[in-house]
XYZ file of C-alpha atoms in Angstrom:
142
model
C -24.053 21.351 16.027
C -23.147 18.975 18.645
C -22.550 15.344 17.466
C -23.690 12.413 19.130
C -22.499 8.503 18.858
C -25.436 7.896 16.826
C -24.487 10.764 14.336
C -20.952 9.252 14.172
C -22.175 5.410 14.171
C -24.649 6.477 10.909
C -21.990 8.235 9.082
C -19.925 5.447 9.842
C -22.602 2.821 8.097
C -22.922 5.232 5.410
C -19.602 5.296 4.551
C -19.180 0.961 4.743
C -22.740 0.981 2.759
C -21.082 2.907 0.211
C -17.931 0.685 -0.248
C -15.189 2.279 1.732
C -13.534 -0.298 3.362
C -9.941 0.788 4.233
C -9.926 1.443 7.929
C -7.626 4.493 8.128
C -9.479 6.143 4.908
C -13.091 5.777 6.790
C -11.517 7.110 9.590
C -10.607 10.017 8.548
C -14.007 10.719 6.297
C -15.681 9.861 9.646
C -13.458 12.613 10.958
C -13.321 15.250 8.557
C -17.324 15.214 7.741
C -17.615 15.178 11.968
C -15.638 18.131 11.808
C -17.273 19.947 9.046
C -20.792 19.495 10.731
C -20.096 20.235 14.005
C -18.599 23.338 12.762
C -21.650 24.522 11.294
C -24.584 26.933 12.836
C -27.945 24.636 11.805
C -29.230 21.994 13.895
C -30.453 19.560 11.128
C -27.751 16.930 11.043
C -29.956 14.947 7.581
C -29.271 18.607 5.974
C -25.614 19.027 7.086
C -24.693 15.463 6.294
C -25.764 15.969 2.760
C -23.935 19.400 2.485
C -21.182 17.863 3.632
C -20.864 14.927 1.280
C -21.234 17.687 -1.826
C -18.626 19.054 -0.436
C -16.131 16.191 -0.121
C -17.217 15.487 -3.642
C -19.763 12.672 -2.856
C -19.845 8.608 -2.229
C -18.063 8.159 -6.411
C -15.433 10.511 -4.726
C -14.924 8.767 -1.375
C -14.381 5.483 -3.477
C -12.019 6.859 -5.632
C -9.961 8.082 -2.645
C -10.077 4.460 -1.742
C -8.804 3.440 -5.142
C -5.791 6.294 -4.812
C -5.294 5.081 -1.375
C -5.200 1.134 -2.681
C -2.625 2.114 -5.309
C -0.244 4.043 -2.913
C 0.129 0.962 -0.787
C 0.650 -0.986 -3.666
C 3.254 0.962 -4.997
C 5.063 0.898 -1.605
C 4.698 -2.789 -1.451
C 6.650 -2.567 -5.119
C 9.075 0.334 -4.113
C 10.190 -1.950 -0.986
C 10.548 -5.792 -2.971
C 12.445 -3.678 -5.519
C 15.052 -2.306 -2.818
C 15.240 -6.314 -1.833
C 15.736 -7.329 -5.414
C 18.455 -4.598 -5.702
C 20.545 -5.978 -2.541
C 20.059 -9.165 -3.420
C 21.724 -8.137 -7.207
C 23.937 -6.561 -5.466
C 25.126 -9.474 -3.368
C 25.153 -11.494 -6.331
C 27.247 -9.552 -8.218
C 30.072 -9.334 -5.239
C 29.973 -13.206 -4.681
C 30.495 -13.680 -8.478
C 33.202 -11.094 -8.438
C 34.883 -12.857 -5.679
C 34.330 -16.354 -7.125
C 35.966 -15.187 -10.148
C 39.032 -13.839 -7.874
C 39.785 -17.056 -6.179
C 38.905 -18.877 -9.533
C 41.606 -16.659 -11.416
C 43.833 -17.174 -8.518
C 43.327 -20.835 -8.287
C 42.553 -19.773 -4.408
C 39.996 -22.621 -2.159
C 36.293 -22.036 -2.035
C 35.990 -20.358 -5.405
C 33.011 -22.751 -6.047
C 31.944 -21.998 -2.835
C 31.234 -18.430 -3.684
C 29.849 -19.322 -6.742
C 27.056 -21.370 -5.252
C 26.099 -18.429 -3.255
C 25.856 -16.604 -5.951
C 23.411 -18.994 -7.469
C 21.441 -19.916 -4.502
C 20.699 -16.278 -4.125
C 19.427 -15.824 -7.467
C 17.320 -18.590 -7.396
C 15.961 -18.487 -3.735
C 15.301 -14.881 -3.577
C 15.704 -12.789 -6.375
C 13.957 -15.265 -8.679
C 10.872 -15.740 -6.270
C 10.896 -12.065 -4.943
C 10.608 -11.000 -9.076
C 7.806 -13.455 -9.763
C 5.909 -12.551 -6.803
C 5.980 -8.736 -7.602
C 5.092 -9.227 -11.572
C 2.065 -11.228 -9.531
C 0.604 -8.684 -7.489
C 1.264 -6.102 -10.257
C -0.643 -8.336 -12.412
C -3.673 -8.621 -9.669
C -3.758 -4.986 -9.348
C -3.783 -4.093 -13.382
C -7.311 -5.516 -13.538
C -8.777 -4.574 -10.701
């Protein structure tokens, strides 16, 4: 069956009527039911468009594909401010290793590197943890 923009615009609406709202997911719904229909033999599009939600497991499935797809960029959010707390630790560590040095070897600017130390902790790590115990917070409940 050949498709039309109306086809494509309905299935579209369908699919925002039903409460899938991330762009890229609708997309490809949009694209894979497209596919499926125009791939069949009938001409009733009503009749294929139903087939082809039972096969894609329905409107409960296409939200939870939205909810999988939520999570995932949630957890990449959290994998990438965990890599920033880590270099900022990291950091940390090394200036308080060095301010130690200069300290133990009564060297200039060994308070210096100790107030780097500090500042990072408390201007990024600090805010960077607080913010990501937020959003994970946010995204428990919902």
């Amino acid at each position: 069956m050949e498709l039309s923009e109306k086809h494509i615009a309905f299935i579209e609406n369908s699919l925002a009527l039903y409460g899938v709202e991330n762009k890229d997911l609708k997309e490809d719904l949009v694209d894979h039911i497209c596919t499926y229909i125009e791939n069949q033999d009938a001409d009733d599009f009503n009749m294929l468009y139903q087939q082809a939600l039972q096969k894609f497991g329905g409107y409960t499935s296409f939200q939870n594909l939205q909810l999988e797809t939520h999570h995932q960029k949630l957890a990449k959010q959290i994998i990438t401010v965990n890599k920033l707390k880590f270099s900022a630790g990291f950091i940390v560590i090394l200036l308080l290793v060095m301010s130690l040095v200069f300290q133990m070897m009564q060297w200039p600017y060994a308070n210096a590197w100790l107030l780097g130390a500090i500042l990072i902790s408390v201007l990024i790590i600090l805010p960077v943890h607080f913010y990501a115990n937020y959003k994970k917070s946010i995204h428990k409940y919902s």
